[in-house]
Amino acid sequence: MITKRIIPCLDVRNGRVVKGVNFEGIADVASPVELAQMYSDKGADELVFYDITASIEDRAIFTDILRETASKVFIPLTVGGGINTLDDFDRVLKCGADKVSVNSGAIRDPSLVYDAAKRYGDQCVVISADVKRVGGEFRVFSKGGRVDTGMEAVGWIRRCVDNGAGEVVLNSIDTDGVKQGFDLEMLRVVCDAVSVPVIASGGAGCIEDFITLFKTLPKVDAGLAASIFHFGEVEIADLKRAMKENGISVRI
């Protein structure tokens, strides 16, 4: 049985971890390096770092914070935000990232996923899709969830996987920060469309939301969350214990 992963997400802006609701109303949380160390010590399986304003500000991703974190944390790091070229992949990987997440950069240049997978391997390339319901369909958004691309999401994600993306992070803008549960409908459609690992993001509010996620959608490989971990509403050890008690394979 495949072990399910629990992944805290650190959204970084101006050197600080922040969090909002529906990608808006951003509030300061903590130092990313300190938070990353805490999660590593508390049993997180991986960490995701997003430089949430790199794309909208059209600049390169932070590297000093990443380098410091990678020197102190020894679980896999996925890093995204402002990834637009192979040079960006190279720089982030050299700073200690294990995987690189691409969103707006792939929308701007769809060949980026193929080229990166060819150079660094499928396992290194993560397609992160910010998706929202618009006019009865799932629509891809770019620039940190700010811009409607007009593209249908499932076809876009499938195209990226066909081009070599080895993992999908599905961010539901509709449920982001709302804490009413993961977007099971959206996740089911994406899981049925691709054969690579899918990470659920957006909506976790309590331990039961993770139990429901993995019980309802066994194809989902991992649950990603931010605020419930950042503010101590859910402890990773308690979550994993509950998962195990419910027959869900997890690393304790």
CSV table of C-alpha atoms in Angstrom, one decimal:
chain,number,residue,atom,x,y,z
A,1,MET,CA,0.0,0.0,0.0
A,2,ILE,CA,1.4,3.4,-0.9
A,3,THR,CA,2.1,5.6,2.0
A,4,LYS,CA,0.1,8.9,2.0
A,5,ARG,CA,2.1,12.1,2.5
A,6,ILE,CA,1.3,15.1,4.7
A,7,ILE,CA,2.8,18.3,3.3
A,8,PRO,CA,2.8,21.7,4.9
A,9,CYS,CA,2.9,24.6,2.4
A,10,LEU,CA,4.9,27.7,3.1
A,11,ASP,CA,3.7,30.7,1.0
A,12,VAL,CA,6.5,33.2,1.2
A,13,ARG,CA,6.3,36.9,0.5
A,14,ASN,CA,9.1,39.4,1.3
A,15,GLY,CA,11.0,36.8,3.3
A,16,ARG,CA,8.0,35.8,5.5
A,17,VAL,CA,5.5,33.0,5.5
A,18,VAL,CA,2.0,34.4,4.8
A,19,LYS,CA,-1.5,33.0,4.5
A,20,GLY,CA,-4.8,34.2,3.0
A,21,VAL,CA,-8.3,33.0,2.1
A,22,ASN,CA,-9.3,32.3,-1.6
A,23,PHE,CA,-5.8,33.7,-2.5
A,24,GLU,CA,-6.7,37.1,-0.9
A,25,GLY,CA,-6.4,38.8,2.5
A,26,ILE,CA,-2.8,38.0,3.1
A,27,ALA,CA,-1.5,37.9,6.7
A,28,ASP,CA,2.0,37.4,8.2
A,29,VAL,CA,2.7,34.1,9.9
A,30,ALA,CA,6.3,33.4,10.6
A,31,SER,CA,9.9,32.9,9.5
A,32,PRO,CA,10.1,30.3,6.7
A,33,VAL,CA,13.3,28.8,8.0
A,34,GLU,CA,12.0,28.4,11.5
A,35,LEU,CA,8.7,27.0,10.3
A,36,ALA,CA,10.3,24.6,8.0
A,37,GLN,CA,12.6,23.2,10.8
A,38,MET,CA,9.6,22.8,13.1
A,39,TYR,CA,7.6,20.9,10.5
A,40,SER,CA,10.5,18.6,9.7
A,41,ASP,CA,10.9,17.9,13.5
A,42,LYS,CA,7.2,17.2,13.8
A,43,GLY,CA,7.0,14.6,11.1
A,44,ALA,CA,6.1,16.3,7.9
A,45,ASP,CA,6.9,14.1,4.9
A,46,GLU,CA,7.8,17.0,2.6
A,47,LEU,CA,7.6,20.7,2.4
A,48,VAL,CA,6.4,23.0,-0.4
A,49,PHE,CA,7.7,26.6,-0.7
A,50,TYR,CA,5.9,29.0,-2.9
A,51,ASP,CA,7.2,32.5,-3.6
A,52,ILE,CA,3.7,33.8,-4.1
A,53,THR,CA,4.5,37.2,-5.7
A,54,ALA,CA,7.4,36.2,-7.9
A,55,SER,CA,5.2,35.6,-11.0
A,56,ILE,CA,3.0,38.7,-10.6
A,57,GLU,CA,6.1,40.9,-9.9
A,58,ASP,CA,8.0,39.2,-12.8
A,59,ARG,CA,11.1,38.5,-10.8
A,60,ALA,CA,13.3,35.5,-9.9
A,61,ILE,CA,12.4,33.4,-6.9
A,62,PHE,CA,14.1,33.9,-3.6
A,63,THR,CA,17.2,31.8,-3.1
A,64,ASP,CA,18.8,32.9,0.2
A,65,ILE,CA,15.9,31.6,2.3
A,66,LEU,CA,15.8,28.4,0.2
A,67,ARG,CA,19.5,27.8,0.6
A,68,GLU,CA,19.3,28.3,4.4
A,69,THR,CA,16.3,26.0,4.7
A,70,ALA,CA,17.8,23.2,2.7
A,71,SER,CA,20.9,23.3,4.9
A,72,LYS,CA,18.8,22.7,8.0
A,73,VAL,CA,15.9,20.5,6.8
A,74,PHE,CA,16.4,17.0,5.5
A,75,ILE,CA,13.0,16.1,4.0
A,76,PRO,CA,12.1,16.7,0.3
A,77,LEU,CA,11.6,20.4,-0.7
A,78,THR,CA,9.4,21.4,-3.6
A,79,VAL,CA,9.9,25.0,-4.6
A,80,GLY,CA,7.8,27.2,-6.9
A,81,GLY,CA,7.1,30.8,-7.9
A,82,GLY,CA,8.7,32.7,-10.7
A,83,ILE,CA,9.9,29.6,-12.5
A,84,ASN,CA,10.0,30.6,-16.1
A,85,THR,CA,13.1,29.1,-17.7
A,86,LEU,CA,15.5,26.2,-17.4
A,87,ASP,CA,17.9,28.5,-15.7
A,88,ASP,CA,15.3,29.0,-13.0
A,89,PHE,CA,15.1,25.3,-12.5
A,90,ASP,CA,18.9,25.1,-12.4
A,91,ARG,CA,19.2,27.8,-9.8
A,92,VAL,CA,16.5,26.5,-7.5
A,93,LEU,CA,17.9,22.9,-7.6
A,94,LYS,CA,21.4,24.1,-6.9
A,95,CYS,CA,20.0,26.0,-3.8
A,96,GLY,CA,18.7,22.7,-2.4
A,97,ALA,CA,15.3,22.0,-3.9
A,98,ASP,CA,14.4,18.4,-4.7
A,99,LYS,CA,11.5,19.2,-7.0
A,100,VAL,CA,10.5,22.3,-8.8
A,101,SER,CA,6.9,23.5,-9.2
A,102,VAL,CA,5.9,25.4,-12.2
A,103,ASN,CA,2.6,27.2,-12.9
A,104,SER,CA,2.6,30.5,-14.7
A,105,GLY,CA,5.9,29.8,-16.5
A,106,ALA,CA,4.4,26.6,-18.1
A,107,ILE,CA,1.3,28.5,-19.2
A,108,ARG,CA,3.5,31.2,-20.8
A,109,ASP,CA,5.8,28.5,-22.4
A,110,PRO,CA,4.3,25.0,-22.5
A,111,SER,CA,7.6,23.6,-23.7
A,112,LEU,CA,9.1,24.4,-20.4
A,113,VAL,CA,7.7,21.2,-18.8
A,114,TYR,CA,9.0,19.0,-21.6
A,115,ASP,CA,12.4,20.6,-21.6
A,116,ALA,CA,12.8,20.5,-17.8
A,117,ALA,CA,11.7,16.9,-17.6
A,118,LYS,CA,14.1,15.9,-20.3
A,119,ARG,CA,17.0,17.7,-18.6
A,120,TYR,CA,16.3,16.9,-14.9
A,121,GLY,CA,13.9,13.9,-15.0
A,122,ASP,CA,10.1,13.6,-14.6
A,123,GLN,CA,10.4,13.2,-10.9
A,124,CYS,CA,11.8,16.7,-10.6
A,125,VAL,CA,9.0,18.5,-12.4
A,126,VAL,CA,5.8,19.4,-10.6
A,127,ILE,CA,2.9,21.0,-12.4
A,128,SER,CA,1.0,23.2,-9.9
A,129,ALA,CA,-2.4,24.2,-11.2
A,130,ASP,CA,-4.5,26.9,-9.6
A,131,VAL,CA,-8.1,26.0,-10.6
A,132,LYS,CA,-11.4,27.7,-10.1
A,133,ARG,CA,-15.0,27.0,-11.4
A,134,VAL,CA,-16.0,29.5,-14.1
A,135,GLY,CA,-19.1,29.2,-16.1
A,136,GLY,CA,-19.6,25.5,-15.3
A,137,GLU,CA,-16.1,24.4,-16.1
A,138,PHE,CA,-12.8,24.1,-14.2
A,139,ARG,CA,-10.6,26.9,-15.4
A,140,VAL,CA,-6.8,27.4,-15.0
A,141,PHE,CA,-5.6,30.6,-13.3
A,142,SER,CA,-2.1,32.1,-13.5
A,143,LYS,CA,-0.2,34.8,-11.6
A,144,GLY,CA,-0.9,33.4,-8.2
A,145,GLY,CA,-4.6,32.8,-8.9
A,146,ARG,CA,-5.2,36.4,-10.2
A,147,VAL,CA,-5.6,35.9,-13.9
A,148,ASP,CA,-8.1,33.6,-15.7
A,149,THR,CA,-6.2,32.0,-18.6
A,150,GLY,CA,-9.4,30.8,-20.2
A,151,MET,CA,-8.0,27.3,-20.4
A,152,GLU,CA,-10.0,24.2,-19.3
A,153,ALA,CA,-8.0,22.8,-16.4
A,154,VAL,CA,-8.2,19.0,-16.8
A,155,GLY,CA,-7.0,19.1,-20.4
A,156,TRP,CA,-4.2,21.4,-19.4
A,157,ILE,CA,-3.0,19.2,-16.6
A,158,ARG,CA,-3.1,16.1,-18.7
A,159,ARG,CA,-1.1,17.9,-21.4
A,160,CYS,CA,1.6,18.8,-18.8
A,161,VAL,CA,1.8,15.2,-17.6
A,162,ASP,CA,2.1,14.0,-21.1
A,163,ASN,CA,5.0,16.4,-21.5
A,164,GLY,CA,6.8,15.0,-18.5
A,165,ALA,CA,5.4,16.4,-15.3
A,166,GLY,CA,5.9,13.7,-12.7
A,167,GLU,CA,3.5,15.1,-10.1
A,168,VAL,CA,0.5,17.4,-9.9
A,169,VAL,CA,-0.4,19.8,-7.1
A,170,LEU,CA,-4.1,20.7,-7.6
A,171,ASN,CA,-4.9,24.0,-5.8
A,172,SER,CA,-8.6,24.7,-5.6
A,173,ILE,CA,-9.1,28.4,-5.4
A,174,ASP,CA,-12.7,27.8,-4.5
A,175,THR,CA,-11.8,26.0,-1.3
A,176,ASP,CA,-8.4,27.7,-0.5
A,177,GLY,CA,-8.3,28.8,3.2
A,178,VAL,CA,-12.0,28.2,3.7
A,179,LYS,CA,-11.4,25.1,5.9
A,180,GLN,CA,-14.5,23.3,4.8
A,181,GLY,CA,-12.8,20.3,3.3
A,182,PHE,CA,-10.8,19.5,0.2
A,183,ASP,CA,-12.4,19.9,-3.3
A,184,LEU,CA,-13.3,16.3,-3.8
A,185,GLU,CA,-15.2,16.8,-7.0
A,186,MET,CA,-12.2,18.6,-8.7
A,187,LEU,CA,-9.7,16.1,-7.3
A,188,ARG,CA,-11.7,13.1,-8.6
A,189,VAL,CA,-11.8,14.5,-12.1
A,190,VAL,CA,-8.0,15.2,-12.2
A,191,CYS,CA,-7.1,11.8,-10.5
A,192,ASP,CA,-9.1,10.0,-13.2
A,193,ALA,CA,-7.3,12.0,-16.0
A,194,VAL,CA,-3.7,11.3,-15.0
A,195,SER,CA,-1.5,8.5,-13.8
A,196,VAL,CA,1.1,10.5,-11.8
A,197,PRO,CA,0.8,11.4,-8.1
A,198,VAL,CA,-1.8,14.0,-7.3
A,199,ILE,CA,-1.4,16.3,-4.3
A,200,ALA,CA,-4.6,17.8,-2.9
A,201,SER,CA,-4.4,21.5,-1.9
A,202,GLY,CA,-7.0,23.9,-0.6
A,203,GLY,CA,-9.7,23.5,2.0
A,204,ALA,CA,-8.3,21.4,4.9
A,205,GLY,CA,-9.8,22.6,8.2
A,206,CYS,CA,-9.5,19.6,10.5
A,207,ILE,CA,-8.2,16.0,10.8
A,208,GLU,CA,-11.4,14.6,9.5
A,209,ASP,CA,-10.9,16.4,6.2
A,210,PHE,CA,-7.8,14.4,5.5
A,211,ILE,CA,-9.5,11.1,6.5
A,212,THR,CA,-12.3,11.9,4.2
A,213,LEU,CA,-9.9,12.8,1.4
A,214,PHE,CA,-7.9,9.6,1.5
A,215,LYS,CA,-10.9,7.4,2.1
A,216,THR,CA,-13.0,8.9,-0.6
A,217,LEU,CA,-10.2,9.3,-3.2
A,218,PRO,CA,-7.6,6.6,-2.7
A,219,LYS,CA,-5.8,7.8,-5.8
A,220,VAL,CA,-4.8,11.0,-4.1
A,221,ASP,CA,-1.2,10.6,-2.9
A,222,ALA,CA,-0.8,13.5,-0.5
A,223,GLY,CA,-2.6,16.2,1.4
A,224,LEU,CA,-1.2,19.7,1.5
A,225,ALA,CA,-2.3,22.4,3.9
A,226,ALA,CA,-1.0,25.7,5.4
A,227,SER,CA,-3.0,27.6,7.9
A,228,ILE,CA,-4.2,24.7,10.0
A,229,PHE,CA,-0.6,23.7,10.6
A,230,HIS,CA,0.8,27.2,10.9
A,231,PHE,CA,-1.7,28.2,13.6
A,232,GLY,CA,-1.5,24.9,15.5
A,233,GLU,CA,-5.1,23.9,14.7
A,234,VAL,CA,-3.9,20.5,13.6
A,235,GLU,CA,-0.7,18.8,14.8
A,236,ILE,CA,0.9,16.5,12.3
A,237,ALA,CA,1.5,13.8,14.8
A,238,ASP,CA,-2.2,13.7,15.8
A,239,LEU,CA,-3.2,13.7,12.1
A,240,LYS,CA,-1.0,10.8,11.3
A,241,ARG,CA,-2.1,8.9,14.3
A,242,ALA,CA,-5.8,9.3,13.2
A,243,MET,CA,-4.9,8.3,9.7
A,244,LYS,CA,-3.3,5.1,10.9
A,245,GLU,CA,-6.3,4.4,13.1
A,246,ASN,CA,-8.5,4.7,10.0
A,247,GLY,CA,-6.5,2.2,8.0
A,248,ILE,CA,-4.6,4.8,5.9
A,249,SER,CA,-1.0,4.0,5.3
A,250,VAL,CA,1.2,6.7,6.7
A,251,ARG,CA,4.8,7.3,7.9
A,252,ILE,CA,4.7,7.7,11.7
